[in-house]
């Protein structure tokens, strides 16, 4: 199973989406590494993902955990301190996810001046230092973002193996500054961008016989090809848990201040006993594409009272469009597999739940 370890709630940035981490105490880890090790020892194949706040603000604790606990390691970071990781620790990471929203202009607008330049500098540096693992650009997409341009930009840098994104929750939130009409207009533009992106993704597959690293497309297309039904794809509350600084366990790393998400603690819970304690409810479980969407997001599903009027249906319209476009592209992809241009395994990603969110 996959465990997000929140190393600190402190962050060195104050991005528009979250304002610099969570303020609820405690902000720093209160359990011992031995207690964490004891909890994780009950899982024979744990994936440990360092998360925050900004986890690299507590790099010594991170290294201590990596030295003490056998696991596959993942890091989710804003990228500004990647230069602090020594090569012997870099090589231990299977996946590093870097929060970056696209072009310099888009990233700096939401995350602060100079963030793009700094993060990209460090991304290049870890490649030069020999990091050969999966490097993932992790976008937050806010109203106004051109999805086509920004996803293509990140892939064109040549540094990232994969890109995934999440729609900024604030757009759909009750307190949003934008009117519903403005939101609906942007969603229409976003959906057009998704159509163009799917077309260019399939075109590239046909021309180059390779699958571009657009995680939502790979994950959904793989399900359409295999026919396998999906549950909540981020895995929150299923095989994915977050260890908070005080040792409590949250089903999702984002909803750590919400009661529904608190499902146990490292002191008294066996990992297996946590599964399915916090689950997706209506309207998702009765939805006709639940088997593909999986319910998108536990946090949003369980906090619908925080959404604006029609907020949930606006979110769903983006999921429905993405699924429809990929269903339309399915015959072309099947042909490429049948004629040997691609292997079905080229679409089997991620190899394990590495923190990529497949439904944006
Ligand atoms: S499309 Fe909407 S209602 Fe359907 S499963 Fe996904 S989030 Fe739930
Ligand atoms: S998709 Fe939603 S439930 Fe899953 S990790 Fe992200 S915020 Fe949490």
Tab-separated table of N, CA and C in Angstrom, residues 198 201-202 205-206 211 221-222 225 326 328-339 341-344 347:
chain	number	residue	atom	x	y	z
A	198	UNK	N	-5.994	15.069	-26.893
A	198	UNK	CA	-6.200	13.644	-27.211
A	198	UNK	C	-5.828	13.403	-28.675
A	201	UNK	N	-2.148	13.401	-29.045
A	201	UNK	CA	-1.574	12.228	-28.358
A	201	UNK	C	-1.683	10.990	-29.256
A	202	UNK	N	-2.861	10.814	-29.862
A	202	UNK	CA	-3.062	9.645	-30.732
A	202	UNK	C	-2.249	9.804	-32.020
A	205	UNK	N	1.218	8.834	-31.349
A	205	UNK	CA	1.334	7.356	-31.250
A	205	UNK	C	1.455	6.746	-32.630
A	206	UNK	N	0.654	7.250	-33.574
A	206	UNK	CA	0.658	6.681	-34.931
A	206	UNK	C	1.965	6.987	-35.643
A	211	UNK	N	3.942	6.046	-26.723
A	211	UNK	CA	2.824	6.618	-25.962
A	211	UNK	C	3.326	7.832	-25.185
A	221	UNK	N	-7.330	5.188	-20.975
A	221	UNK	CA	-7.263	4.335	-22.173
A	221	UNK	C	-6.939	2.891	-21.793
A	222	UNK	N	-6.056	2.726	-20.833
A	222	UNK	CA	-5.710	1.369	-20.394
A	222	UNK	C	-6.949	0.650	-19.854
A	225	UNK	N	-9.183	-0.336	-22.751
A	225	UNK	CA	-8.628	-1.485	-23.484
A	225	UNK	C	-8.845	-2.787	-22.721
A	326	UNK	N	-11.705	9.854	-25.195
A	326	UNK	CA	-10.836	8.675	-25.205
A	326	UNK	C	-11.580	7.455	-25.747
A	328	UNK	N	-13.748	7.635	-28.094
A	328	UNK	CA	-13.737	7.838	-29.554
A	328	UNK	C	-12.383	7.440	-30.153
A	329	UNK	N	-11.317	7.650	-29.365
A	329	UNK	CA	-9.964	7.343	-29.862
A	329	UNK	C	-9.620	5.855	-29.712
A	330	UNK	N	-10.446	5.118	-28.940
A	330	UNK	CA	-10.133	3.714	-28.634
A	330	UNK	C	-9.887	2.858	-29.886
A	331	UNK	N	-10.745	2.923	-30.940
A	331	UNK	CA	-10.496	2.059	-32.107
A	331	UNK	C	-9.129	2.301	-32.742
A	332	UNK	N	-8.699	3.560	-32.796
A	332	UNK	CA	-7.379	3.853	-33.383
A	332	UNK	C	-6.258	3.217	-32.564
A	333	UNK	N	-6.405	3.323	-31.247
A	333	UNK	CA	-5.367	2.750	-30.375
A	333	UNK	C	-5.379	1.225	-30.489
A	334	UNK	N	-6.580	0.656	-30.560
A	334	UNK	CA	-6.672	-0.819	-30.706
A	334	UNK	C	-5.995	-1.266	-31.997
A	335	UNK	N	-6.185	-0.495	-33.072
A	335	UNK	CA	-5.553	-0.844	-34.352
A	335	UNK	C	-4.030	-0.793	-34.233
A	336	UNK	N	-3.528	0.236	-33.556
A	336	UNK	CA	-2.068	0.360	-33.386
A	336	UNK	C	-1.507	-0.823	-32.596
A	337	UNK	N	-2.293	-1.315	-31.647
A	337	UNK	CA	-1.838	-2.479	-30.861
A	337	UNK	C	-1.922	-3.745	-31.725
A	338	UNK	N	-3.028	-3.876	-32.460
A	338	UNK	CA	-3.206	-5.081	-33.289
A	338	UNK	C	-2.133	-5.186	-34.373
A	339	UNK	N	-1.730	-4.033	-34.956
A	339	UNK	CA	-0.717	-4.124	-36.028
A	339	UNK	C	0.718	-4.076	-35.480
A	341	UNK	N	2.281	-1.781	-33.747
A	341	UNK	CA	2.974	-0.493	-33.597
A	341	UNK	C	3.170	-0.165	-32.118
A	342	UNK	N	2.243	-0.630	-31.303
A	342	UNK	CA	2.328	-0.405	-29.846
A	342	UNK	C	2.074	-1.727	-29.139
A	343	UNK	N	2.603	-1.850	-27.930
A	343	UNK	CA	2.232	-2.976	-27.086
A	343	UNK	C	1.212	-2.487	-26.059
A	344	UNK	N	0.286	-3.365	-25.660
A	344	UNK	CA	-0.676	-2.917	-24.640
A	344	UNK	C	0.049	-2.524	-23.357
A	347	UNK	N	0.764	1.017	-22.284
A	347	UNK	CA	-0.263	1.827	-21.626
A	347	UNK	C	-0.495	1.383	-20.181
